[in-house]
Structures are given as structure tokens and as C-alpha cells.
PDB file of C-alpha atoms and ligand atoms in Angstrom:
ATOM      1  CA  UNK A 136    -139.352 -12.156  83.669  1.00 98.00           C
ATOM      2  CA  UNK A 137    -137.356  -8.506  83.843  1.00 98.00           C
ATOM      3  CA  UNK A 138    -140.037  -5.697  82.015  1.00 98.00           C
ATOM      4  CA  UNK A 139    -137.634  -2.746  81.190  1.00 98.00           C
ATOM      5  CA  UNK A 140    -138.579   0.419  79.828  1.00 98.00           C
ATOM      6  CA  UNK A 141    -135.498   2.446  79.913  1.00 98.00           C
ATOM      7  CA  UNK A 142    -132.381   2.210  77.714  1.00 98.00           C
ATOM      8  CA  UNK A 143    -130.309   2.160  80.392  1.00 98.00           C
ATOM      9  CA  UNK A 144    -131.554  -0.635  82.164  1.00 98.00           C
ATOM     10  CA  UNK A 145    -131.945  -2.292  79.270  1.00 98.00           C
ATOM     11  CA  UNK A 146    -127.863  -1.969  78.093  1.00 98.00           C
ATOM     12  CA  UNK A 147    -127.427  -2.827  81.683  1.00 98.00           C
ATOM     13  CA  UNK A 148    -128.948  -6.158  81.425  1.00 98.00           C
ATOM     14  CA  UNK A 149    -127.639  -7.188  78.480  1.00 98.00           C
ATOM     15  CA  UNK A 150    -124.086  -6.492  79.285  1.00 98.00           C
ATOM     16  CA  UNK A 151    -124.846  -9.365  82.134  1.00 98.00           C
ATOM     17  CA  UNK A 152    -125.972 -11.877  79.516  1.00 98.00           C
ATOM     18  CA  UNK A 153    -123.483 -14.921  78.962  1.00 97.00           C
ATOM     19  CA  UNK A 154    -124.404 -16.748  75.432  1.00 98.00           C
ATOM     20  CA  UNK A 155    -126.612 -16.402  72.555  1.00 98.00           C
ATOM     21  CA  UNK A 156    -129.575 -13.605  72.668  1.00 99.00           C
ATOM     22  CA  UNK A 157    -133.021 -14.815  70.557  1.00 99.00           C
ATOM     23  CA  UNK A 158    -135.086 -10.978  70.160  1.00 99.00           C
ATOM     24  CA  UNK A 159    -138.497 -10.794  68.809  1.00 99.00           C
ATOM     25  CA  UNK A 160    -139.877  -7.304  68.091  1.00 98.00           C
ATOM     26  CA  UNK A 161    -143.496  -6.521  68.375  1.00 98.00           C
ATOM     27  CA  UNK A 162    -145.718  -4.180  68.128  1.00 98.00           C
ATOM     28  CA  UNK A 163    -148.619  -6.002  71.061  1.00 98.00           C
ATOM     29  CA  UNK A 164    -151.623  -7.450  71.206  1.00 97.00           C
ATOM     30  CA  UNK A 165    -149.505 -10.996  71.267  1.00 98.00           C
ATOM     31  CA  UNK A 166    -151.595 -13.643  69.278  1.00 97.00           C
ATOM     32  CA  UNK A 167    -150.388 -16.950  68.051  1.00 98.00           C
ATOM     33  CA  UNK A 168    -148.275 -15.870  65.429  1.00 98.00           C
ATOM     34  CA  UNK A 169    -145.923 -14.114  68.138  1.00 98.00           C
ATOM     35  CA  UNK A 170    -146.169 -17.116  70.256  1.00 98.00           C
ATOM     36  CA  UNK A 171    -144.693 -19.041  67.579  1.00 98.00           C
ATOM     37  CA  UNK A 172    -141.785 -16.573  67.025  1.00 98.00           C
ATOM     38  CA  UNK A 173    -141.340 -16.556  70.923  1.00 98.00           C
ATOM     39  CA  UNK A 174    -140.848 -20.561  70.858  1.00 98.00           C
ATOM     40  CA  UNK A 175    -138.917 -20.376  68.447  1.00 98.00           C
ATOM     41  CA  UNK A 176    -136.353 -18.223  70.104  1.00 99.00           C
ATOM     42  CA  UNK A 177    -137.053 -19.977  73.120  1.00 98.00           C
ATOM     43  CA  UNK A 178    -135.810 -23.172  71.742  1.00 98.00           C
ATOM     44  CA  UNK A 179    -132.824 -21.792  70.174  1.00 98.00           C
ATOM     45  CA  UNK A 180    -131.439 -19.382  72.835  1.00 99.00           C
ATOM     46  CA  UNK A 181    -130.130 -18.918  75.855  1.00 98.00           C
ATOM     47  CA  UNK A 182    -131.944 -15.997  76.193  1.00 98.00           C
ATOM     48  CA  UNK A 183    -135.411 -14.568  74.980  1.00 99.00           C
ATOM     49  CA  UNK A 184    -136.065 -10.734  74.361  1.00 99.00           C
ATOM     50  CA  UNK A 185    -139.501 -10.070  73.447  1.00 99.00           C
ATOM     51  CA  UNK A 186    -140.020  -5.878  72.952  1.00 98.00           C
ATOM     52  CA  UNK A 187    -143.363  -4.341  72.281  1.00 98.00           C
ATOM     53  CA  UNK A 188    -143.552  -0.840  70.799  1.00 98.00           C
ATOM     54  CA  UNK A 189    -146.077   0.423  68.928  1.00 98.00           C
ATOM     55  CA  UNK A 190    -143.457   2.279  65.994  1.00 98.00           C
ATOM     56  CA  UNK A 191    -144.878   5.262  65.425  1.00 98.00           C
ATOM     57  CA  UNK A 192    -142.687   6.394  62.541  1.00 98.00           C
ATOM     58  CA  UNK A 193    -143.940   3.317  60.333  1.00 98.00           C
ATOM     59  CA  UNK A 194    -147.967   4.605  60.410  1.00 97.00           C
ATOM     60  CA  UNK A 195    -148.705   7.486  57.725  1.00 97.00           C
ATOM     61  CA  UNK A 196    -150.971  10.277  59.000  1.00 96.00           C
ATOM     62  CA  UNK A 197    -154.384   9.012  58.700  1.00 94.00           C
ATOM     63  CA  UNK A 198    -153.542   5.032  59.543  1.00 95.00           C
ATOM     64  CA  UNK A 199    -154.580   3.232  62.521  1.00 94.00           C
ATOM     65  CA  UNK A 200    -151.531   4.719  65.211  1.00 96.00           C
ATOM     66  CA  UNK A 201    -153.863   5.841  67.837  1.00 95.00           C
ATOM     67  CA  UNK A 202    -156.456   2.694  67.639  1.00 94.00           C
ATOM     68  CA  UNK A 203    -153.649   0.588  67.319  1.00 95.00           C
ATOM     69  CA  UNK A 204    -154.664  -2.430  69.525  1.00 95.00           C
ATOM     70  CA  UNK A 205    -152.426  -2.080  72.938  1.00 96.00           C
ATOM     71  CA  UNK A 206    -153.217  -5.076  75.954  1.00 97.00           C
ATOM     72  CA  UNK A 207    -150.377  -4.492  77.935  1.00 97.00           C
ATOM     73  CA  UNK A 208    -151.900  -6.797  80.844  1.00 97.00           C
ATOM     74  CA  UNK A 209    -152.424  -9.563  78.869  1.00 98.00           C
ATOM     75  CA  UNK A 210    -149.112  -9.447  77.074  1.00 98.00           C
ATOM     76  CA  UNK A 211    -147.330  -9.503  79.653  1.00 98.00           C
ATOM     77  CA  UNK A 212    -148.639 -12.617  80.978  1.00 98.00           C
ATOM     78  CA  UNK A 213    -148.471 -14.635  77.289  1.00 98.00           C
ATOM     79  CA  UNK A 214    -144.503 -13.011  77.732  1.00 98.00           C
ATOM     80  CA  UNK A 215    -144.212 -14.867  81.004  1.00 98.00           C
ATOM     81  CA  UNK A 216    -145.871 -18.104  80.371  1.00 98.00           C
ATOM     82  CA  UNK A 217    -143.709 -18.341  77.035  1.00 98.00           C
ATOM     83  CA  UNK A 218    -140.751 -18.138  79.210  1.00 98.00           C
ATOM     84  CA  UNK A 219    -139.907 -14.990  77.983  1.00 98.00           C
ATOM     85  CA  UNK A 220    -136.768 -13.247  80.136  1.00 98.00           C
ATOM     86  CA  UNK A 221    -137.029  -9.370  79.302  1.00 98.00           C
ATOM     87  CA  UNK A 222    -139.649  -7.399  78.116  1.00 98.00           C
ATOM     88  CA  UNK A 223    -138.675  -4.218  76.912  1.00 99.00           C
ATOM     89  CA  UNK A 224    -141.796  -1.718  76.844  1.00 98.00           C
ATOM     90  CA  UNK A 225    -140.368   1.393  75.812  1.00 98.00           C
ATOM     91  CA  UNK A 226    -142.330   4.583  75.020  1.00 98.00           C
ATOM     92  CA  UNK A 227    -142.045   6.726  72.394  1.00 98.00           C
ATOM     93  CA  UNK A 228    -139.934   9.555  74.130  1.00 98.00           C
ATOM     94  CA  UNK A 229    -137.501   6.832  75.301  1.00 98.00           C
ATOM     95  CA  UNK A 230    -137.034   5.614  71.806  1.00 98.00           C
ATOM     96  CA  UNK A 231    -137.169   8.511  69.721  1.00 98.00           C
ATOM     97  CA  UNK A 232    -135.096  11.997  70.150  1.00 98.00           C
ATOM     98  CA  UNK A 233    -135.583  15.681  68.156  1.00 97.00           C
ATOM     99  CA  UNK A 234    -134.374  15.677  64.656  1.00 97.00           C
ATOM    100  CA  UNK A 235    -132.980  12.041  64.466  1.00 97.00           C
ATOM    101  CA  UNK A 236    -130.034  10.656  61.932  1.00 98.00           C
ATOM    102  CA  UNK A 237    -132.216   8.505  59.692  1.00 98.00           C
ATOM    103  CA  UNK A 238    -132.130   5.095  58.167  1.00 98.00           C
ATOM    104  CA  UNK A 239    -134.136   4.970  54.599  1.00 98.00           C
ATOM    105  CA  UNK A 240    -135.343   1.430  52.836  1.00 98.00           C
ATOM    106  CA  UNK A 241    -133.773   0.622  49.994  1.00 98.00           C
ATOM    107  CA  UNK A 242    -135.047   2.117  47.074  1.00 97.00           C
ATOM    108  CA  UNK A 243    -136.659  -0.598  44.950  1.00 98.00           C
ATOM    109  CA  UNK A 244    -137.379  -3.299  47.927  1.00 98.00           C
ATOM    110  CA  UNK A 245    -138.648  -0.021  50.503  1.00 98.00           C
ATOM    111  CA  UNK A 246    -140.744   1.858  47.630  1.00 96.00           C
ATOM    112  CA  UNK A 247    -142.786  -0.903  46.078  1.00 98.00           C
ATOM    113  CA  UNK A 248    -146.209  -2.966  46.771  1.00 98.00           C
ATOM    114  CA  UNK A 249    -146.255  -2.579  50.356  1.00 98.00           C
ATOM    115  CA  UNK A 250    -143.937   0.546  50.291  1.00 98.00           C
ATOM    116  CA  UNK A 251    -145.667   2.121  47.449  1.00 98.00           C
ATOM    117  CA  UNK A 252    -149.033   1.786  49.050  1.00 97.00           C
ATOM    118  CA  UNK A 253    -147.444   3.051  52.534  1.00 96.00           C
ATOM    119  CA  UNK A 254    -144.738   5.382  51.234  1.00 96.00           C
ATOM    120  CA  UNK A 255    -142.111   5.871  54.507  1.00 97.00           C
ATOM    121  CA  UNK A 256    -143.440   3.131  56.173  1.00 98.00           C
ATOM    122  CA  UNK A 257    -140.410   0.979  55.617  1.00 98.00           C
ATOM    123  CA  UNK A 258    -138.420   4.009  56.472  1.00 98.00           C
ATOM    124  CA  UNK A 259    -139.457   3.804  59.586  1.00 98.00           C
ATOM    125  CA  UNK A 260    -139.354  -0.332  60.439  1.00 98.00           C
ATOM    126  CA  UNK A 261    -135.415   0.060  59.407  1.00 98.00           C
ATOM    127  CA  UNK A 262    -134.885   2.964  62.387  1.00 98.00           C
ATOM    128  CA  UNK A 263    -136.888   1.661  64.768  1.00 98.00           C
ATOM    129  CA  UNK A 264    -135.720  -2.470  64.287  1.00 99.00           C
ATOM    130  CA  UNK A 265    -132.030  -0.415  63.878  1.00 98.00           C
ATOM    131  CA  UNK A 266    -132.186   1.277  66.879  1.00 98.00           C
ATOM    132  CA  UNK A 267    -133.923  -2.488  68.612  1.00 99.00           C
ATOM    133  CA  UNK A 268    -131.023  -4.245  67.307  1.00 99.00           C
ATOM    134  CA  UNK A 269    -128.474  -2.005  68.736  1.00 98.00           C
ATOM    135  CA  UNK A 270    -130.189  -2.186  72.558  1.00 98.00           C
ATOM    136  CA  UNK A 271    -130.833  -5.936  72.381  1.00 98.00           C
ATOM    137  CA  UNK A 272    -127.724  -7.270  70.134  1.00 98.00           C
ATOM    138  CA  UNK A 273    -129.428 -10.231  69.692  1.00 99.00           C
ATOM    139  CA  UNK A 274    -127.629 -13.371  68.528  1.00 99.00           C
ATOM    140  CA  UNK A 275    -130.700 -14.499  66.051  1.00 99.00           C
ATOM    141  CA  UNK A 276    -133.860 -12.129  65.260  1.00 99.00           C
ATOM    142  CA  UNK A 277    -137.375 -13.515  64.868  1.00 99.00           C
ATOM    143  CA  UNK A 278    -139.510 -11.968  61.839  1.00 98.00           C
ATOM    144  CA  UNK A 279    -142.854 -13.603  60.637  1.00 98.00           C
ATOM    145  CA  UNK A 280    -142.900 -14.114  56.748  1.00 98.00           C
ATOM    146  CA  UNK A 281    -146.507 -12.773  56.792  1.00 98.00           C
ATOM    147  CA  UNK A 282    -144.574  -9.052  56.741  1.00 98.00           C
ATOM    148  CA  UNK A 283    -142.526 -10.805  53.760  1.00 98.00           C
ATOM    149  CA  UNK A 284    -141.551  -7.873  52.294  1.00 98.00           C
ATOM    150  CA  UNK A 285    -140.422  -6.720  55.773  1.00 98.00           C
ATOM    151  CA  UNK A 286    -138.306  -9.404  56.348  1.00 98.00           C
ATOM    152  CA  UNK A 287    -136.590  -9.040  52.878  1.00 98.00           C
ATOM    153  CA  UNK A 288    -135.670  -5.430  53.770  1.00 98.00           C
ATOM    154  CA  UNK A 289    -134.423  -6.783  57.775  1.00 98.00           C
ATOM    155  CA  UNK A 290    -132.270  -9.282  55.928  1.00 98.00           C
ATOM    156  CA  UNK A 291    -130.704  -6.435  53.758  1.00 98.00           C
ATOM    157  CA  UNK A 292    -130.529  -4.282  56.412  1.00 98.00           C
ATOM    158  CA  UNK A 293    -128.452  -6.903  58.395  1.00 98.00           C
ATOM    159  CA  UNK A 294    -126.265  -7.327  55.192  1.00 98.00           C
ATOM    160  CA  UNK A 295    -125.575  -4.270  54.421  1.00 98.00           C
ATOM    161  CA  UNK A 296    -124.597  -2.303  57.347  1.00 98.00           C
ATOM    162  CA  UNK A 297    -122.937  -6.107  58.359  1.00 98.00           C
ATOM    163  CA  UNK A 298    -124.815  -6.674  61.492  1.00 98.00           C
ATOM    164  CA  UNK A 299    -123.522  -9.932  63.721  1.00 98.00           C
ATOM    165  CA  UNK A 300    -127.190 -11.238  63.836  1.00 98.00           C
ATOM    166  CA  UNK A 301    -129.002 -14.326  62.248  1.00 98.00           C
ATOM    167  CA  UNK A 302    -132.403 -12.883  60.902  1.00 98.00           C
ATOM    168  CA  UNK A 303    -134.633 -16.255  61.655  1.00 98.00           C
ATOM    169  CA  UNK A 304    -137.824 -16.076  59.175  1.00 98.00           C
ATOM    170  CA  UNK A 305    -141.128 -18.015  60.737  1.00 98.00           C
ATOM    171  CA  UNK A 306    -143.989 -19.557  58.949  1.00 98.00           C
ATOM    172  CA  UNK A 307    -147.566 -17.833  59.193  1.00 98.00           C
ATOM    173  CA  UNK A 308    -149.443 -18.774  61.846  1.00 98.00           C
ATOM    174  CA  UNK A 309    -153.795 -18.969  60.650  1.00 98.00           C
ATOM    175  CA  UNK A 310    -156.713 -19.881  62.408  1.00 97.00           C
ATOM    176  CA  UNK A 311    -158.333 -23.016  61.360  1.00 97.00           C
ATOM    177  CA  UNK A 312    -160.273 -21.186  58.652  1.00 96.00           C
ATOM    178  CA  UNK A 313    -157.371 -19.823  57.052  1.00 98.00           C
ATOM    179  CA  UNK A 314    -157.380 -16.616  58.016  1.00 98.00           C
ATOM    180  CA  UNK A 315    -153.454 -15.595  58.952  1.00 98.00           C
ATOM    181  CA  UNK A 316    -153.350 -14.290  62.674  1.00 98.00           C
ATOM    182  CA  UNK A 317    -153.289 -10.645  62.578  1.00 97.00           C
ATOM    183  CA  UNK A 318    -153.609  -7.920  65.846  1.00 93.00           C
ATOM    184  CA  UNK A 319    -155.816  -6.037  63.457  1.00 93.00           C
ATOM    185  CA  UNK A 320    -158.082  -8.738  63.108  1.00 96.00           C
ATOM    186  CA  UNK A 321    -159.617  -7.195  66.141  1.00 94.00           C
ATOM    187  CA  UNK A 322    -161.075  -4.548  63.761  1.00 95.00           C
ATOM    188  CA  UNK A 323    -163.277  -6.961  61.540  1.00 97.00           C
ATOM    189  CA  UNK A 324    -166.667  -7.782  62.165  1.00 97.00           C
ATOM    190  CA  UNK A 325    -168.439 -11.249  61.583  1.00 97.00           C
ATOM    191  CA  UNK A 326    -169.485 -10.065  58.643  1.00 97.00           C
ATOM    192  CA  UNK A 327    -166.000  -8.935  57.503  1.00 98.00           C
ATOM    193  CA  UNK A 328    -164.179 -11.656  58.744  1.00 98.00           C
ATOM    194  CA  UNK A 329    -166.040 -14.096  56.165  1.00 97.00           C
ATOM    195  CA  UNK A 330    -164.899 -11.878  53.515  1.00 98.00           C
ATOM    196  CA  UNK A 331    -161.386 -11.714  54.914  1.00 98.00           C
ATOM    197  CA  UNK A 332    -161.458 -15.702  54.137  1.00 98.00           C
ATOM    198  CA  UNK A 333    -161.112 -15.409  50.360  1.00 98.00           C
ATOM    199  CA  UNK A 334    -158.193 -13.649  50.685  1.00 98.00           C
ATOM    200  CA  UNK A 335    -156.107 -17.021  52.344  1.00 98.00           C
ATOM    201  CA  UNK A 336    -159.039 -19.315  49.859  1.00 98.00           C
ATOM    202  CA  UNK A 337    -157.739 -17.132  46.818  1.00 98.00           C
ATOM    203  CA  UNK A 338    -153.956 -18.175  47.974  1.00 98.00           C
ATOM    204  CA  UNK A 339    -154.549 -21.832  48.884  1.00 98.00           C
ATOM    205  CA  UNK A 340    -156.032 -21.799  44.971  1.00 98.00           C
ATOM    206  CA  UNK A 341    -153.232 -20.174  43.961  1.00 98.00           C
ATOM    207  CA  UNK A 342    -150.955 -23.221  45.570  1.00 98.00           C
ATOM    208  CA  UNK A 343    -153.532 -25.733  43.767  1.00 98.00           C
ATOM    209  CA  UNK A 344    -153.175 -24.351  40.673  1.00 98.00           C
ATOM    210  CA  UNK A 345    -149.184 -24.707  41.013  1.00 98.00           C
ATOM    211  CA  UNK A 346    -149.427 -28.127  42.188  1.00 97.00           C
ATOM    212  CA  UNK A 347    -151.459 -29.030  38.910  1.00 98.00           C
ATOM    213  CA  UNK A 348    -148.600 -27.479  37.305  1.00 98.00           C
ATOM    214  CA  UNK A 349    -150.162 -24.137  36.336  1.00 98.00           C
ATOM    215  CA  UNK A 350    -146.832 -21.529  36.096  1.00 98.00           C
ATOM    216  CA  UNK A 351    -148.523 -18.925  34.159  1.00 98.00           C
ATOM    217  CA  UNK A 352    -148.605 -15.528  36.360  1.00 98.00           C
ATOM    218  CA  UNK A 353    -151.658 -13.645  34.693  1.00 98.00           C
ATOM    219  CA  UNK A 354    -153.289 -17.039  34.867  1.00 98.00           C
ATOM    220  CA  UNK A 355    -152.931 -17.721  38.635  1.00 98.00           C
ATOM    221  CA  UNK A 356    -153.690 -14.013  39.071  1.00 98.00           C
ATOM    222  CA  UNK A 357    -156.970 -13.540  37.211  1.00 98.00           C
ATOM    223  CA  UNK A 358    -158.021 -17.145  39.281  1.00 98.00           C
ATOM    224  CA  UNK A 359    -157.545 -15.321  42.472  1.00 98.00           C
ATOM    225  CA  UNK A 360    -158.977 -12.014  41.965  1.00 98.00           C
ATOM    226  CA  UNK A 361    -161.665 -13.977  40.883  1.00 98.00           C
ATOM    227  CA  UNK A 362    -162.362 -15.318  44.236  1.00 98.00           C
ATOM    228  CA  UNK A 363    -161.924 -11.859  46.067  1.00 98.00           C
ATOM    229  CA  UNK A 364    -164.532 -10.132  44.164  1.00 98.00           C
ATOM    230  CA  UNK A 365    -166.533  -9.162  47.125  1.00 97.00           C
ATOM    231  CA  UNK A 366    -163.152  -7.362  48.818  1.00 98.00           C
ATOM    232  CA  UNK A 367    -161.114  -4.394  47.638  1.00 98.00           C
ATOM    233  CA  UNK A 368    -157.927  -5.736  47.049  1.00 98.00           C
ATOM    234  CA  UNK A 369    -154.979  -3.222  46.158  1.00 98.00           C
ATOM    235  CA  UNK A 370    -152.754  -5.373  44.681  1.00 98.00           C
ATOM    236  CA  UNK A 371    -152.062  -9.370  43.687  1.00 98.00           C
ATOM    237  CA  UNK A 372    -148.624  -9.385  43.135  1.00 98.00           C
ATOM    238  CA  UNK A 373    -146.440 -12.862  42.414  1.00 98.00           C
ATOM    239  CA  UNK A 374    -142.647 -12.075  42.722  1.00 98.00           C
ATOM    240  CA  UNK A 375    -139.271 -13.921  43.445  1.00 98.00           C
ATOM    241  CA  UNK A 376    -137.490 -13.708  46.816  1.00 98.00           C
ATOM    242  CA  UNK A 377    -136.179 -10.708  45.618  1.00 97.00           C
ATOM    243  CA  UNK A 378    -139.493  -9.162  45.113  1.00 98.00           C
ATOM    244  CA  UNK A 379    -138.502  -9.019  41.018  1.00 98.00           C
ATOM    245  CA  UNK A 380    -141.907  -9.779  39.194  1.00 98.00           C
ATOM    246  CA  UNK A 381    -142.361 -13.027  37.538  1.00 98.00           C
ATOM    247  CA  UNK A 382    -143.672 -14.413  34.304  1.00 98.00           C
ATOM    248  CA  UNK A 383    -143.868 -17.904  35.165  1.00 98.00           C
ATOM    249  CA  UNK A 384    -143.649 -19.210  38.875  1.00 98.00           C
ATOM    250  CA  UNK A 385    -140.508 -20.476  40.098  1.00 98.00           C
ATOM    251  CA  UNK A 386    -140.627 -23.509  42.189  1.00 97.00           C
ATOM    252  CA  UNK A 387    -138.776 -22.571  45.422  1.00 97.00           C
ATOM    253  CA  UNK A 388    -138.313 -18.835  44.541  1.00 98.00           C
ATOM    254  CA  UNK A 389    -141.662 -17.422  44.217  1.00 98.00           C
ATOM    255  CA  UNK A 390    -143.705 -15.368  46.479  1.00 98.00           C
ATOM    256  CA  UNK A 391    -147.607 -14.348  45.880  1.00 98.00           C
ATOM    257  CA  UNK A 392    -148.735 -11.672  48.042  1.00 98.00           C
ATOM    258  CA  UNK A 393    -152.143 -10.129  48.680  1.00 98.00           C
ATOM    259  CA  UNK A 394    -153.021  -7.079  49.918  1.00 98.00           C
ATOM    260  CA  UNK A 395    -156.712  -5.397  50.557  1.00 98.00           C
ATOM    261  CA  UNK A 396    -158.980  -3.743  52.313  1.00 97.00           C
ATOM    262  CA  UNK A 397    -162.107  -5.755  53.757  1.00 98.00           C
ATOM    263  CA  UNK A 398    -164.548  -2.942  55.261  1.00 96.00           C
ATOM    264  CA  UNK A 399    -161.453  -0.331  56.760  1.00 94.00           C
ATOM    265  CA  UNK A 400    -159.235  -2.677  57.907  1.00 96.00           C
ATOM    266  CA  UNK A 401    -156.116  -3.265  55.440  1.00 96.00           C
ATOM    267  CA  UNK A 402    -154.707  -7.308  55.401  1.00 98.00           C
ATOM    268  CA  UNK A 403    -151.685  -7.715  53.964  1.00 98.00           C
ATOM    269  CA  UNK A 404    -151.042 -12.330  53.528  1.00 98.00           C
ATOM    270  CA  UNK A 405    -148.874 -14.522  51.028  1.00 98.00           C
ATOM    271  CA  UNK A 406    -148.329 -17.724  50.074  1.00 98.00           C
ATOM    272  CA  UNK A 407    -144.136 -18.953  49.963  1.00 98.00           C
ATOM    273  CA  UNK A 408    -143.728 -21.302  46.377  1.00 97.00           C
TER     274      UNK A 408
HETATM  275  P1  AMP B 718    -146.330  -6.964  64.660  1.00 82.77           P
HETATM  276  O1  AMP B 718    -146.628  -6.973  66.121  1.00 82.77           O
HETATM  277  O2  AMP B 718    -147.560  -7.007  63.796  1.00 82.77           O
HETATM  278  O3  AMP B 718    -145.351  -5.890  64.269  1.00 82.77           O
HETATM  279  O4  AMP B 718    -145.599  -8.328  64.359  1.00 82.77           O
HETATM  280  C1  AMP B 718    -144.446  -8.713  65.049  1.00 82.77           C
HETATM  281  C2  AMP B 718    -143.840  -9.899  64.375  1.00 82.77           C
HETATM  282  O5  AMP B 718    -144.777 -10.972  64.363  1.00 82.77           O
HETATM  283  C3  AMP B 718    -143.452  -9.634  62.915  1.00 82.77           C
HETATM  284  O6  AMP B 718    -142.207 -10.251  62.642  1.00 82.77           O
HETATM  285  C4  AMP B 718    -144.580 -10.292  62.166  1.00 82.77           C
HETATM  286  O7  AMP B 718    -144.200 -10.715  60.863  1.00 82.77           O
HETATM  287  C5  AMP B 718    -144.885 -11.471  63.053  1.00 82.77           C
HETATM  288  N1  AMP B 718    -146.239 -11.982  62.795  1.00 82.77           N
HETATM  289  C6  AMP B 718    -147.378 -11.265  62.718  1.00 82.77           C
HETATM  290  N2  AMP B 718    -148.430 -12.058  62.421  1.00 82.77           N
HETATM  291  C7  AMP B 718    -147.927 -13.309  62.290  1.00 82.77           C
HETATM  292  C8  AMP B 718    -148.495 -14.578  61.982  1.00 82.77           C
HETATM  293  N3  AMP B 718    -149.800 -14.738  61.741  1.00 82.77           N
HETATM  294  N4  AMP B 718    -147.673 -15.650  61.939  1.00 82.77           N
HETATM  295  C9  AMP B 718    -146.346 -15.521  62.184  1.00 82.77           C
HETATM  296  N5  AMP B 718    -145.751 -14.352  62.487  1.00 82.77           N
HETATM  297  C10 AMP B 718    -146.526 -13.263  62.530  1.00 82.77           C
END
């Protein structure tokens, strides 16, 4: 495994790659869920990039930037037993120059739930995954759909300014509990982390519900925030792929996502109908 941290060692490399290029941005402190993005491109590539770059034009002032989780050591070997062949470990002055051109979000999918809660903070996924894209011209790109909304805007991003990429979406990765794999996990005590549960317990009810044939929106939410009583959640929000609210649950278009704050540590998860 190559680990690169300059641009121009980077475009260097890449010029030398014959066939398809599977890329998988990060932002560190590799758990499962990046693993399974990582096989994934494994499997389907010629190639793996894996970058990790803690992006800090998607925190607002007062988030987590500086305790941001960073394990450099240990990533590095997960990279390399997952058969990973560049790791690109830029830092912030190689990625970012003095009064940049700038990407925005899209208005409606950039500005609500997640965007709305964290205003900019989409603004500043699309020009750093922009800027990825560009060094790495990947053949497929690997988002989770835990960031759902993320990967909605990626997808339109790739659209609209007609990028020559597959965006690849991958299923949530959780422990056995429930609890979706998250590097800010790290910040929850025991304590915490049983409260964290009835945010992936209020979902799985949500799915039961569905399956008994429950469509109602109100109904499903007022059942979940129900179970989440002892968390502050910001918002329950149940939306097609398009992140348009819904009435009544679609089968195959609907996404319910969660979002709250257990102790100081904000969880975003959701459930795909
Ligand atoms: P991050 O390092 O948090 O920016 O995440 C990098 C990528 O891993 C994003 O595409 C995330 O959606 C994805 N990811 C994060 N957590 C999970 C998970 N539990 N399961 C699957 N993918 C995930």
C-alpha cells in the first residue's frame, strides 16, 4: 500500500493506473462501516483508494473539529489488511488554498434536516468530495447510506456537473445491539450508549409497524418518539428518496431518519423502506 499526501504524487499515481478506480472518502478512525465500503470497492475494482481527511469546512464553529477522533496508526493498518492500494492523507494546507471558488448544496436537499441543523455543512462535503473526485477520478465512489442525506446530495452532485463516476450507496453497518457504527461513538459513555439504543429500537419499530401495514406518518412518528423519551432528539423526519415529506409511507421510496443528541454527542441513523 502507497500513503500519499501530496497532490502531486497523488495525480502522478493515478495517471499510472490501467482500469477501473473504486475511492472511498473518509474522515478516520476506520470502524466496520468503512471496512464494508472498502470491500466493497475491493471486490469491484481494479483498484482501491481509501483517503482520510478530517474536512474542516463541513464542522460549524463550535462542533467537534478539533476532538475529532484521528488514529492514524491504526488506520493505516485496517487500510493495508483490507487490501487497500493508496492512501491519500492529505492535510489541510494541501487541500485547501486562500479565498477558494466554491461549490454550494443545492438549495432544498443542502438546507434542510441535516443542513438546516448544520447550515454550510453540506457546503462544504460538495468542495471537499469535489475537489477528492477530481485527484482520485474514481471509476465508482463508495458512500454509506447512514449519511443518507449526504449521499442524495453526492448523487446530484455527480449529475449535475456530469461527473464519469458510479456513486455506489452501502448498507449501515451496527453492532449487534443495533447501534449503527459511528467514529463518534467514541464520545459516549456506558451510560449513554444504552440510551443511544432507542434511537436504532425506535427505527426497527418503525419497520414493524410498516410490516403490519401501518403507512400513517404522524402515526409511526409519535410511536418512535415515544421510545426516545429519555434522548433529545432534533428531528424524526420520514421522507421519499428525494427527501420530499410524506403522508403515508411508500413501500420502496421512503426514508425515516433520526437525528439527536444523547449527552453531547449528536447521532444522526435511518431506516431505508
Ligand atoms: P466518515 O468517516 O464518517 O466521513 O464516513 C465515511 C464514509 O463511511 C461515509 O460514506 C459514511 O456514510 C460511511 N459510513 C459511516 N458509518 C457507516 C456505517 N455504520 N455503515 C456504513 N457506512 C458508514
Amino acid at each position: 500500500m502507497q500513503i500519499i499526501r501530496d497532490i502531486e504524487g497523488l495525480q502522478a499515481v493515478r495517471k499510472g493506473l490501467q482500469g477501473s478506480v473504486g475511492f472511498v472518502p473518509t474522515m478516520g478512525a476506520l470502524h466496520h462501516g468503512h471496512l464494508s465500503l472498502i470491500q466493497k470497492a475491493r471486490a469491484e475494482n481494479d483498484h482501491v483508494i481509501v483517503s482520510i481527511f478530517v474536512n474542516p469546512t463541513q464542522f460549524l464553529p463550535g462542533e467537534d473539529l478539533d476532538k475529532y477522533p484521528r488514529r492514524e496508526e491504526a488506520d493505516r493498518k485496517i487500510c493495508e489488511l483490507a487490501g487497500v492500494d493508496i492512501l491519500f492523507m492529505p492535510d489541510v494546507s494541501t487541500m485547501y488554498h486562500k479565498d477558494e471558488v466554491k461549490l454550494k448544496a443545492p438549495a432544498y436537499l443542502g438546507y434542510i434536516l441535516e443542513g438546516h441543523r448544520r447550515p454550510g455543512h453540506f457546503d462544504g462535503v460538495v468542495q471537499v468530495v469535489m475537489k477528492l473526485f477530481n485527484l482520485t477520478q474514481p471509476t465508482r465512489a463508495y458512500f454509506g447510506k447512514k449519511d443518507a442525506q449526504q449521499l442524495r446530495i453526492l448523487q446530484k452532485m455527480a449529475e449535475d456537473f456530469f461527473l464519469p463516476l458510479e456513486i455506489v450507496p452501502v448498507d449501515t453497518v451496527r453492532e449487534d445491539d443495533g447501534l449503527a457504527l459511528s467514529s463518534r461513538n467514541v464520545y459516549l459513555s456506558d451510560e449513554e450508549r444504552q440510551k443511544a439504543l432507542s434511537i436504532s429500537k425506535s427505527l426497527k419499530r418503525a419497520s414493524r409497524l410498516i410490516m403490519a401495514g401501518e403507512l400513517n406518518v404522524e402515526t409511526i412518528k409519535r410511536e418512535m418518539m415515544e421510545m426516545m423519551q429519555a434522548i433529545d432528539v432534533e428531528y424524526v423526519a420520514i421522507v421519499d428518496r428525494d427527501f420530499h415529506p410524506l403522508e403515508k409511507v411508500q413501500i420502496k421510496n421512503t426514508i425515516i431518519l433520526v437525528a439527536a443528541r444523547v449527552g453531547e454527542t449528536r447521532l444522526i441513523d435511518n431506516l431505508w423502506i
